[in-house]
PDB file of C-alpha atoms and ligand atoms in Angstrom:
ATOM      1  CA  MET A   6      -0.229  -0.120  -0.262  1.00  0.00           C
ATOM      2  CA  ILE A   7       1.361   3.409  -1.054  1.00  0.00           C
ATOM      3  CA  LYS A   8       2.070   5.313   1.975  1.00  0.00           C
ATOM      4  CA  GLY A   9      -1.275   8.054   2.427  1.00  0.00           C
ATOM      5  CA  PHE A  10       1.016  11.173   3.005  1.00  0.00           C
ATOM      6  CA  GLU A  11       4.453  12.736   2.057  1.00  0.00           C
ATOM      7  CA  LEU A  12       5.701  15.060   4.969  1.00  0.00           C
ATOM      8  CA  HIS A  13       8.802  17.479   4.131  1.00  0.00           C
ATOM      9  CA  GLN A  14      10.062  19.047   7.922  1.00  0.00           C
ATOM     10  CA  GLY A  15      11.282  22.664   7.105  1.00  0.00           C
ATOM     11  CA  LYS A  16      12.905  25.621   9.228  1.00  0.00           C
ATOM     12  CA  LEU A  17      10.316  27.752   9.454  1.00  0.00           C
ATOM     13  CA  PRO A  18       7.130  28.113  12.437  1.00  0.00           C
ATOM     14  CA  LEU A  19       4.420  27.506   9.502  1.00  0.00           C
ATOM     15  CA  LEU A  20       2.905  24.441   8.484  1.00  0.00           C
ATOM     16  CA  ILE A  21       1.557  23.872   5.159  1.00  0.00           C
ATOM     17  CA  SER A  22      -1.813  21.030   4.961  1.00  0.00           C
ATOM     18  CA  MET A  23      -2.971  19.610   2.271  1.00  0.00           C
ATOM     19  CA  PRO A  24      -5.523  17.278   2.305  1.00  0.00           C
ATOM     20  CA  HIS A  25      -7.348  17.052  -0.978  1.00  0.00           C
ATOM     21  CA  PRO A  26      -4.505  17.293  -3.745  1.00  0.00           C
ATOM     22  CA  GLY A  27      -4.079  13.352  -3.710  1.00  0.00           C
ATOM     23  CA  THR A  28      -4.956  10.939  -7.038  1.00  0.00           C
ATOM     24  CA  GLN A  29      -3.908   7.474  -5.707  1.00  0.00           C
ATOM     25  CA  LEU A  30      -6.959   4.988  -5.012  1.00  0.00           C
ATOM     26  CA  THR A  31      -7.249   2.062  -2.863  1.00  0.00           C
ATOM     27  CA  PRO A  32      -8.398  -0.756  -5.253  1.00  0.00           C
ATOM     28  CA  GLU A  33     -12.056  -1.034  -3.625  1.00  0.00           C
ATOM     29  CA  VAL A  34     -12.393   2.658  -4.608  1.00  0.00           C
ATOM     30  CA  ALA A  35     -10.731   2.360  -8.145  1.00  0.00           C
ATOM     31  CA  ASN A  36     -12.966  -0.534  -8.761  1.00  0.00           C
ATOM     32  CA  GLY A  37     -16.197   0.941  -7.296  1.00  0.00           C
ATOM     33  CA  LEU A  38     -16.080   4.564  -9.682  1.00  0.00           C
ATOM     34  CA  THR A  39     -18.034   5.264 -12.316  1.00  0.00           C
ATOM     35  CA  ALA A  40     -16.227   6.720 -14.915  1.00  0.00           C
ATOM     36  CA  ARG A  41     -16.743   9.655 -14.471  1.00  0.00           C
ATOM     37  CA  ALA A  42     -15.597   9.457 -11.220  1.00  0.00           C
ATOM     38  CA  LYS A  43     -12.141   7.735 -12.391  1.00  0.00           C
ATOM     39  CA  LYS A  44     -10.648  11.311 -13.502  1.00  0.00           C
ATOM     40  CA  LEU A  45     -11.158  12.768 -10.242  1.00  0.00           C
ATOM     41  CA  GLU A  46     -12.494  15.837 -10.813  1.00  0.00           C
ATOM     42  CA  ASP A  47     -12.807  17.746  -7.154  1.00  0.00           C
ATOM     43  CA  THR A  48      -9.606  17.187  -6.292  1.00  0.00           C
ATOM     44  CA  ASP A  49      -7.853  20.217  -5.058  1.00  0.00           C
ATOM     45  CA  TRP A  50      -5.496  20.201  -8.290  1.00  0.00           C
ATOM     46  CA  HIS A  51      -1.613  21.370  -8.301  1.00  0.00           C
ATOM     47  CA  ILE A  52      -1.758  22.644  -4.703  1.00  0.00           C
ATOM     48  CA  PRO A  53       2.058  20.823  -4.277  1.00  0.00           C
ATOM     49  CA  LYS A  54       3.156  22.816  -7.021  1.00  0.00           C
ATOM     50  CA  LEU A  55       1.165  26.060  -6.355  1.00  0.00           C
ATOM     51  CA  TYR A  56       2.860  26.580  -2.748  1.00  0.00           C
ATOM     52  CA  GLN A  57       6.490  25.032  -3.830  1.00  0.00           C
ATOM     53  CA  PRO A  58       7.910  29.049  -3.718  1.00  0.00           C
ATOM     54  CA  ILE A  59       6.636  28.597   0.023  1.00  0.00           C
ATOM     55  CA  ARG A  60       8.567  25.098   0.492  1.00  0.00           C
ATOM     56  CA  GLU A  61      11.964  26.677  -0.780  1.00  0.00           C
ATOM     57  CA  MET A  62      10.598  30.033   1.764  1.00  0.00           C
ATOM     58  CA  GLY A  63      10.886  26.611   4.180  1.00  0.00           C
ATOM     59  CA  ALA A  64       7.872  26.292   5.317  1.00  0.00           C
ATOM     60  CA  SER A  65       6.810  21.799   6.450  1.00  0.00           C
ATOM     61  CA  ILE A  66       4.101  20.364   4.681  1.00  0.00           C
ATOM     62  CA  LEU A  67       1.946  17.613   4.308  1.00  0.00           C
ATOM     63  CA  SER A  68       0.417  16.696   1.724  1.00  0.00           C
ATOM     64  CA  ALA A  69      -1.815  13.544   1.218  1.00  0.00           C
ATOM     65  CA  ASN A  70      -0.994  11.209  -1.099  1.00  0.00           C
ATOM     66  CA  TYR A  71      -4.919   9.665  -1.477  1.00  0.00           C
ATOM     67  CA  SER A  72      -7.604  11.321  -3.344  1.00  0.00           C
ATOM     68  CA  ARG A  73     -10.533  12.542  -1.436  1.00  0.00           C
ATOM     69  CA  TYR A  74     -12.885  10.238  -2.919  1.00  0.00           C
ATOM     70  CA  VAL A  75     -11.233   7.604  -1.110  1.00  0.00           C
ATOM     71  CA  VAL A  76     -11.281   9.633   2.560  1.00  0.00           C
ATOM     72  CA  ASP A  77     -11.872  12.649   3.571  1.00  0.00           C
ATOM     73  CA  LEU A  78      -8.752  14.220   5.171  1.00  0.00           C
ATOM     74  CA  ASN A  79     -10.074  17.117   6.449  1.00  0.00           C
ATOM     75  CA  ARG A  80     -13.791  15.663   8.119  1.00  0.00           C
ATOM     76  CA  PRO A  81     -13.842  14.191  11.557  1.00  0.00           C
ATOM     77  CA  SER A  82     -12.868  10.328  12.037  1.00  0.00           C
ATOM     78  CA  ASP A  83     -17.163  10.501  13.385  1.00  0.00           C
ATOM     79  CA  ASP A  84     -18.514  11.951  10.339  1.00  0.00           C
ATOM     80  CA  LYS A  85     -20.158  14.415  12.220  1.00  0.00           C
ATOM     81  CA  PRO A  86     -21.630  17.358   9.271  1.00  0.00           C
ATOM     82  CA  LEU A  87     -19.197  20.581   9.774  1.00  0.00           C
ATOM     83  CA  TYR A  88     -21.409  22.222   7.563  1.00  0.00           C
ATOM     84  CA  THR A  89     -25.523  22.925   7.655  1.00  0.00           C
ATOM     85  CA  THR A  90     -25.494  23.260   4.143  1.00  0.00           C
ATOM     86  CA  ALA A  91     -24.874  20.734   1.537  1.00  0.00           C
ATOM     87  CA  THR A  92     -21.307  19.108   1.782  1.00  0.00           C
ATOM     88  CA  THR A  93     -19.832  16.253   1.092  1.00  0.00           C
ATOM     89  CA  GLY A  94     -19.054  13.186   4.282  1.00  0.00           C
ATOM     90  CA  LEU A  95     -16.162  11.658   5.731  1.00  0.00           C
ATOM     91  CA  TYR A  96     -16.393   8.837   2.666  1.00  0.00           C
ATOM     92  CA  PRO A  97     -17.651  10.563   0.032  1.00  0.00           C
ATOM     93  CA  ASP A  98     -20.106   9.178  -1.764  1.00  0.00           C
ATOM     94  CA  ILE A  99     -21.077  11.517  -4.010  1.00  0.00           C
ATOM     95  CA  PHE A 100     -20.024  14.332  -6.615  1.00  0.00           C
ATOM     96  CA  PHE A 101     -19.698  18.387  -5.042  1.00  0.00           C
ATOM     97  CA  ASP A 102     -22.861  18.370  -7.420  1.00  0.00           C
ATOM     98  CA  GLY A 103     -24.436  15.564  -5.650  1.00  0.00           C
ATOM     99  CA  GLU A 104     -24.249  12.318  -8.568  1.00  0.00           C
ATOM    100  CA  PRO A 105     -23.213   9.255  -6.979  1.00  0.00           C
ATOM    101  CA  LEU A 106     -19.560   8.508  -7.435  1.00  0.00           C
ATOM    102  CA  PHE A 107     -19.973   5.057  -7.240  1.00  0.00           C
ATOM    103  CA  GLU A 108     -21.382   2.540  -9.413  1.00  0.00           C
ATOM    104  CA  ALA A 109     -24.743   1.105  -7.856  1.00  0.00           C
ATOM    105  CA  GLY A 110     -23.702  -1.833  -4.814  1.00  0.00           C
ATOM    106  CA  LYS A 111     -19.944  -0.588  -4.996  1.00  0.00           C
ATOM    107  CA  CYS A 112     -19.189   1.708  -2.362  1.00  0.00           C
ATOM    108  CA  PRO A 113     -16.381   0.484   0.139  1.00  0.00           C
ATOM    109  CA  ASP A 114     -17.807  -1.688   3.039  1.00  0.00           C
ATOM    110  CA  VAL A 115     -17.534  -1.212   6.304  1.00  0.00           C
ATOM    111  CA  GLN A 116     -14.052  -3.248   6.763  1.00  0.00           C
ATOM    112  CA  ALA A 117     -13.252  -1.208   3.369  1.00  0.00           C
ATOM    113  CA  ARG A 118     -13.491   2.083   5.351  1.00  0.00           C
ATOM    114  CA  ALA A 119     -11.845   1.095   8.553  1.00  0.00           C
ATOM    115  CA  ASP A 120      -8.955   0.013   7.117  1.00  0.00           C
ATOM    116  CA  ILE A 121      -8.997   3.398   5.352  1.00  0.00           C
ATOM    117  CA  LEU A 122      -9.600   5.299   8.701  1.00  0.00           C
ATOM    118  CA  THR A 123      -6.833   3.402  10.106  1.00  0.00           C
ATOM    119  CA  ASN A 124      -4.087   3.177   7.675  1.00  0.00           C
ATOM    120  CA  ILE A 125      -4.803   7.040   5.651  1.00  0.00           C
ATOM    121  CA  TRP A 126      -7.109   8.984   7.961  1.00  0.00           C
ATOM    122  CA  GLN A 127      -5.239   8.109  10.834  1.00  0.00           C
ATOM    123  CA  PRO A 128      -1.372   8.638   9.567  1.00  0.00           C
ATOM    124  CA  TYR A 129      -2.054  11.949   8.347  1.00  0.00           C
ATOM    125  CA  HIS A 130      -3.640  13.842  11.309  1.00  0.00           C
ATOM    126  CA  GLN A 131      -1.116  11.923  13.383  1.00  0.00           C
ATOM    127  CA  ALA A 132       1.815  13.557  11.354  1.00  0.00           C
ATOM    128  CA  LEU A 133       0.133  16.298  11.203  1.00  0.00           C
ATOM    129  CA  ALA A 134      -0.531  16.760  15.202  1.00  0.00           C
ATOM    130  CA  GLN A 135       3.174  15.507  15.852  1.00  0.00           C
ATOM    131  CA  GLU A 136       4.756  18.573  13.105  1.00  0.00           C
ATOM    132  CA  LEU A 137       2.566  21.132  15.384  1.00  0.00           C
ATOM    133  CA  ALA A 138       4.199  19.505  17.935  1.00  0.00           C
ATOM    134  CA  ARG A 139       7.935  19.946  16.629  1.00  0.00           C
ATOM    135  CA  LEU A 140       7.117  23.698  15.456  1.00  0.00           C
ATOM    136  CA  LYS A 141       5.829  24.910  19.218  1.00  0.00           C
ATOM    137  CA  GLU A 142       8.261  22.996  20.717  1.00  0.00           C
ATOM    138  CA  THR A 143      11.391  24.527  18.436  1.00  0.00           C
ATOM    139  CA  PHE A 144       9.697  28.462  17.940  1.00  0.00           C
ATOM    140  CA  GLY A 145       6.985  28.737  21.197  1.00  0.00           C
ATOM    141  CA  TYR A 146       4.245  28.493  18.444  1.00  0.00           C
ATOM    142  CA  ALA A 147       2.927  27.279  15.206  1.00  0.00           C
ATOM    143  CA  LEU A 148       1.036  28.920  12.396  1.00  0.00           C
ATOM    144  CA  LEU A 149      -0.779  25.977  10.216  1.00  0.00           C
ATOM    145  CA  TRP A 150      -2.103  26.620   6.592  1.00  0.00           C
ATOM    146  CA  ASP A 151      -4.669  24.242   4.790  1.00  0.00           C
ATOM    147  CA  ALA A 152      -4.278  24.486   1.682  1.00  0.00           C
ATOM    148  CA  HIS A 153      -7.707  23.869  -0.424  1.00  0.00           C
ATOM    149  CA  SER A 154      -8.922  24.585  -4.461  1.00  0.00           C
ATOM    150  CA  ILE A 155     -12.361  23.942  -5.863  1.00  0.00           C
ATOM    151  CA  LYS A 156     -13.988  24.815  -9.104  1.00  0.00           C
ATOM    152  CA  SER A 157     -15.146  28.498  -9.127  1.00  0.00           C
ATOM    153  CA  VAL A 158     -18.678  27.851 -10.426  1.00  0.00           C
ATOM    154  CA  VAL A 159     -20.360  24.590  -7.821  1.00  0.00           C
ATOM    155  CA  PRO A 160     -23.989  25.220  -7.566  1.00  0.00           C
ATOM    156  CA  ARG A 161     -24.973  22.774  -5.284  1.00  0.00           C
ATOM    157  CA  LEU A 162     -22.425  24.022  -3.144  1.00  0.00           C
ATOM    158  CA  PHE A 163     -22.870  27.688  -3.373  1.00  0.00           C
ATOM    159  CA  GLU A 164     -24.748  30.647  -5.407  1.00  0.00           C
ATOM    160  CA  GLY A 165     -22.767  31.922  -8.012  1.00  0.00           C
ATOM    161  CA  ARG A 166     -18.798  32.356  -8.305  1.00  0.00           C
ATOM    162  CA  LEU A 167     -16.976  31.909  -5.738  1.00  0.00           C
ATOM    163  CA  PRO A 168     -14.473  34.789  -4.788  1.00  0.00           C
ATOM    164  CA  ASP A 169     -11.046  33.947  -5.692  1.00  0.00           C
ATOM    165  CA  LEU A 170      -9.360  33.674  -2.190  1.00  0.00           C
ATOM    166  CA  ASN A 171     -11.891  32.588   0.481  1.00  0.00           C
ATOM    167  CA  PHE A 172     -10.232  32.600   4.457  1.00  0.00           C
ATOM    168  CA  GLY A 173     -11.369  29.873   6.998  1.00  0.00           C
ATOM    169  CA  THR A 174     -11.346  31.040  10.600  1.00  0.00           C
ATOM    170  CA  ALA A 175     -13.671  28.575  12.405  1.00  0.00           C
ATOM    171  CA  ASP A 176     -15.679  32.033  13.105  1.00  0.00           C
ATOM    172  CA  GLY A 177     -12.679  34.276  14.474  1.00  0.00           C
ATOM    173  CA  THR A 178     -11.760  31.109  17.235  1.00  0.00           C
ATOM    174  CA  SER A 179      -8.776  29.315  15.195  1.00  0.00           C
ATOM    175  CA  CYS A 180      -6.378  32.422  14.643  1.00  0.00           C
ATOM    176  CA  ASP A 181      -5.703  35.735  16.799  1.00  0.00           C
ATOM    177  CA  PRO A 182      -8.134  37.907  14.645  1.00  0.00           C
ATOM    178  CA  VAL A 183      -5.164  40.481  14.395  1.00  0.00           C
ATOM    179  CA  LEU A 184      -4.024  37.617  11.775  1.00  0.00           C
ATOM    180  CA  SER A 185      -6.898  36.752   9.581  1.00  0.00           C
ATOM    181  CA  ALA A 186      -7.178  41.246   9.962  1.00  0.00           C
ATOM    182  CA  GLU A 187      -3.902  41.324   8.286  1.00  0.00           C
ATOM    183  CA  LEU A 188      -4.389  38.872   6.025  1.00  0.00           C
ATOM    184  CA  LEU A 189      -7.268  40.560   4.413  1.00  0.00           C
ATOM    185  CA  LYS A 190      -5.360  43.942   4.477  1.00  0.00           C
ATOM    186  CA  THR A 191      -2.775  42.588   2.565  1.00  0.00           C
ATOM    187  CA  SER A 192      -5.266  41.078  -0.039  1.00  0.00           C
ATOM    188  CA  GLU A 193      -6.195  44.647  -0.383  1.00  0.00           C
ATOM    189  CA  HIS A 194      -3.445  45.188  -2.320  1.00  0.00           C
ATOM    190  CA  PHE A 195      -4.170  42.461  -5.189  1.00  0.00           C
ATOM    191  CA  ASN A 196      -5.217  43.858  -8.106  1.00  0.00           C
ATOM    192  CA  GLY A 197      -8.198  41.612  -9.443  1.00  0.00           C
ATOM    193  CA  TYR A 198      -8.489  38.962  -6.723  1.00  0.00           C
ATOM    194  CA  SER A 199     -11.508  39.059  -4.752  1.00  0.00           C
ATOM    195  CA  LYS A 200     -11.674  37.584  -1.094  1.00  0.00           C
ATOM    196  CA  VAL A 201     -13.857  36.609   1.557  1.00  0.00           C
ATOM    197  CA  LEU A 202     -12.782  35.853   5.158  1.00  0.00           C
ATOM    198  CA  ASN A 203     -15.554  33.091   6.656  1.00  0.00           C
ATOM    199  CA  GLY A 204     -17.737  32.753   3.933  1.00  0.00           C
ATOM    200  CA  ARG A 205     -18.917  29.903   2.398  1.00  0.00           C
ATOM    201  CA  PHE A 206     -15.869  27.911   3.413  1.00  0.00           C
ATOM    202  CA  LYS A 207     -15.178  28.868   7.237  1.00  0.00           C
ATOM    203  CA  GLY A 208     -12.475  26.057   7.516  1.00  0.00           C
ATOM    204  CA  GLY A 209     -12.979  22.501   7.923  1.00  0.00           C
ATOM    205  CA  TYR A 210     -12.213  19.672  10.406  1.00  0.00           C
ATOM    206  CA  ILE A 211      -8.216  20.426  10.177  1.00  0.00           C
ATOM    207  CA  THR A 212      -8.208  24.655  11.033  1.00  0.00           C
ATOM    208  CA  ARG A 213     -10.972  24.027  13.496  1.00  0.00           C
ATOM    209  CA  HIS A 214     -10.054  21.011  15.126  1.00  0.00           C
ATOM    210  CA  TYR A 215      -5.927  22.179  15.011  1.00  0.00           C
ATOM    211  CA  GLY A 216      -6.669  25.476  14.836  1.00  0.00           C
ATOM    212  CA  ALA A 217      -5.636  26.742  19.048  1.00  0.00           C
ATOM    213  CA  PRO A 218      -4.908  30.562  19.648  1.00  0.00           C
ATOM    214  CA  GLN A 219      -3.930  30.175  23.571  1.00  0.00           C
ATOM    215  CA  GLN A 220      -1.869  27.725  22.835  1.00  0.00           C
ATOM    216  CA  ASN A 221      -0.725  28.948  20.531  1.00  0.00           C
ATOM    217  CA  ILE A 222      -1.390  27.369  17.339  1.00  0.00           C
ATOM    218  CA  HIS A 223      -2.941  29.803  15.065  1.00  0.00           C
ATOM    219  CA  ALA A 224      -4.983  28.093  11.795  1.00  0.00           C
ATOM    220  CA  VAL A 225      -5.898  29.478   8.856  1.00  0.00           C
ATOM    221  CA  GLN A 226      -7.890  27.880   5.890  1.00  0.00           C
ATOM    222  CA  LEU A 227      -7.342  29.083   2.289  1.00  0.00           C
ATOM    223  CA  GLU A 228      -9.644  27.611   0.035  1.00  0.00           C
ATOM    224  CA  VAL A 229      -8.613  29.035  -3.754  1.00  0.00           C
ATOM    225  CA  ALA A 230     -11.067  29.415  -7.104  1.00  0.00           C
ATOM    226  CA  GLN A 231      -9.391  27.298  -9.404  1.00  0.00           C
ATOM    227  CA  CYS A 232      -9.624  29.326 -12.217  1.00  0.00           C
ATOM    228  CA  CYS A 233      -6.903  31.510 -10.696  1.00  0.00           C
ATOM    229  CA  TYR A 234      -4.303  29.205 -11.409  1.00  0.00           C
ATOM    230  CA  MET A 235      -5.839  26.139 -13.769  1.00  0.00           C
ATOM    231  CA  ASP A 236      -7.828  25.760 -16.230  1.00  0.00           C
ATOM    232  CA  GLU A 237     -11.939  24.368 -14.486  1.00  0.00           C
ATOM    233  CA  GLU A 238     -12.380  22.296 -17.743  1.00  0.00           C
ATOM    234  CA  SER A 239      -8.922  20.398 -18.575  1.00  0.00           C
ATOM    235  CA  PHE A 240      -7.688  20.796 -15.167  1.00  0.00           C
ATOM    236  CA  ALA A 241      -4.456  21.874 -16.772  1.00  0.00           C
ATOM    237  CA  TRP A 242      -1.826  24.400 -14.446  1.00  0.00           C
ATOM    238  CA  SER A 243      -1.381  27.602 -16.348  1.00  0.00           C
ATOM    239  CA  ASP A 244       1.785  28.710 -16.203  1.00  0.00           C
ATOM    240  CA  GLU A 245       0.618  33.231 -16.605  1.00  0.00           C
ATOM    241  CA  LYS A 246      -1.831  32.606 -14.250  1.00  0.00           C
ATOM    242  CA  GLY A 247      -0.411  29.942 -11.674  1.00  0.00           C
ATOM    243  CA  THR A 248       2.886  32.183 -11.605  1.00  0.00           C
ATOM    244  CA  GLN A 249       1.428  35.138 -10.859  1.00  0.00           C
ATOM    245  CA  PHE A 250      -0.758  33.392  -8.002  1.00  0.00           C
ATOM    246  CA  GLN A 251       2.313  32.022  -6.627  1.00  0.00           C
ATOM    247  CA  GLN A 252       3.118  36.129  -6.031  1.00  0.00           C
ATOM    248  CA  VAL A 253       0.257  36.812  -4.160  1.00  0.00           C
ATOM    249  CA  LEU A 254       0.618  33.735  -2.466  1.00  0.00           C
ATOM    250  CA  ALA A 255       3.870  34.558  -0.971  1.00  0.00           C
ATOM    251  CA  ARG A 256       2.705  38.020   0.272  1.00  0.00           C
ATOM    252  CA  LEU A 257      -0.322  36.619   2.275  1.00  0.00           C
ATOM    253  CA  ILE A 258       2.706  33.728   4.056  1.00  0.00           C
ATOM    254  CA  GLU A 259       4.868  36.462   4.495  1.00  0.00           C
ATOM    255  CA  THR A 260       2.320  38.525   6.420  1.00  0.00           C
ATOM    256  CA  ALA A 261       1.453  35.574   8.819  1.00  0.00           C
ATOM    257  CA  LEU A 262       5.246  34.724   9.452  1.00  0.00           C
ATOM    258  CA  ALA A 263       5.492  38.617  10.374  1.00  0.00           C
ATOM    259  CA  TRP A 264       2.616  38.476  11.857  1.00  0.00           C
ATOM    260  CA  GLY A 265       4.068  35.275  14.440  1.00  0.00           C
ATOM    261  CA  GLN A 266       6.868  37.178  14.663  1.00  0.00           C
ATOM    262  CA  ARG A 267       5.577  40.667  15.814  1.00  0.00           C
ATOM    263  CA  HIS A 268       3.611  38.452  18.294  1.00  0.00           C
ATOM    264  CA  TYR A 269       5.716  36.290  19.456  1.00  0.00           C
ATOM    265  CA  GLY A 270       9.264  37.237  19.005  1.00  0.00           C
TER     266      GLY A 270
HETATM  267 ZN1  LIG B 327      -9.666  21.040  -0.362  1.00  0.00          ZN
END
């Protein structure tokens, strides 16, 4: 079995978590997906590439290898719904648009799901918790950035077109409010990129569970509209848009790191 994640340990008090860029499938899931689902359209495409300059800056990077169609690492292990509006669960059985992912009767069974939880979900979260503990031990605090992207138009999940930058801080509980305010302020300088804080995407399980400002762990989720850096139809990376957007990300990350230094320095 392929390992569930890759962890790169950096030299900054910052961990970038990437729960959804993976494209690996377990045999049971591969065997059950419909022809449409095998194209994995709901993947957070190219996220490691998008954050490559942030990795080079010195951030730690935790990225999932398995597809969210196997298990959604940004959902709690008890699968309690995160949103009162339409959403997808721990073991997704539908596309974002509501169509079934699996051929009739071919969803992974209870045992297959239990194995997935043990072999993929738990190791990712163990690695995440351990890396945050290492950063706190080293620096006295840790910044957790949960990196996502999604198609800019998904009628079942949200109305109209999503803003380009969707910051989520669990309605202000997952990080110091000054940090989120500074991220928004930095975003004012990006011509042509729209933004929102705690709009449709307020931060999923990772942001809500690990963000603990009183314990010096500050978590922010950034959901990026995929049209900012790729072609949403072909899923192809766009060099022109991607390179430009990487500069936006670098400014945001620099803002977060500067806040950390000021706050804890
Ligand atoms: Zn995602």
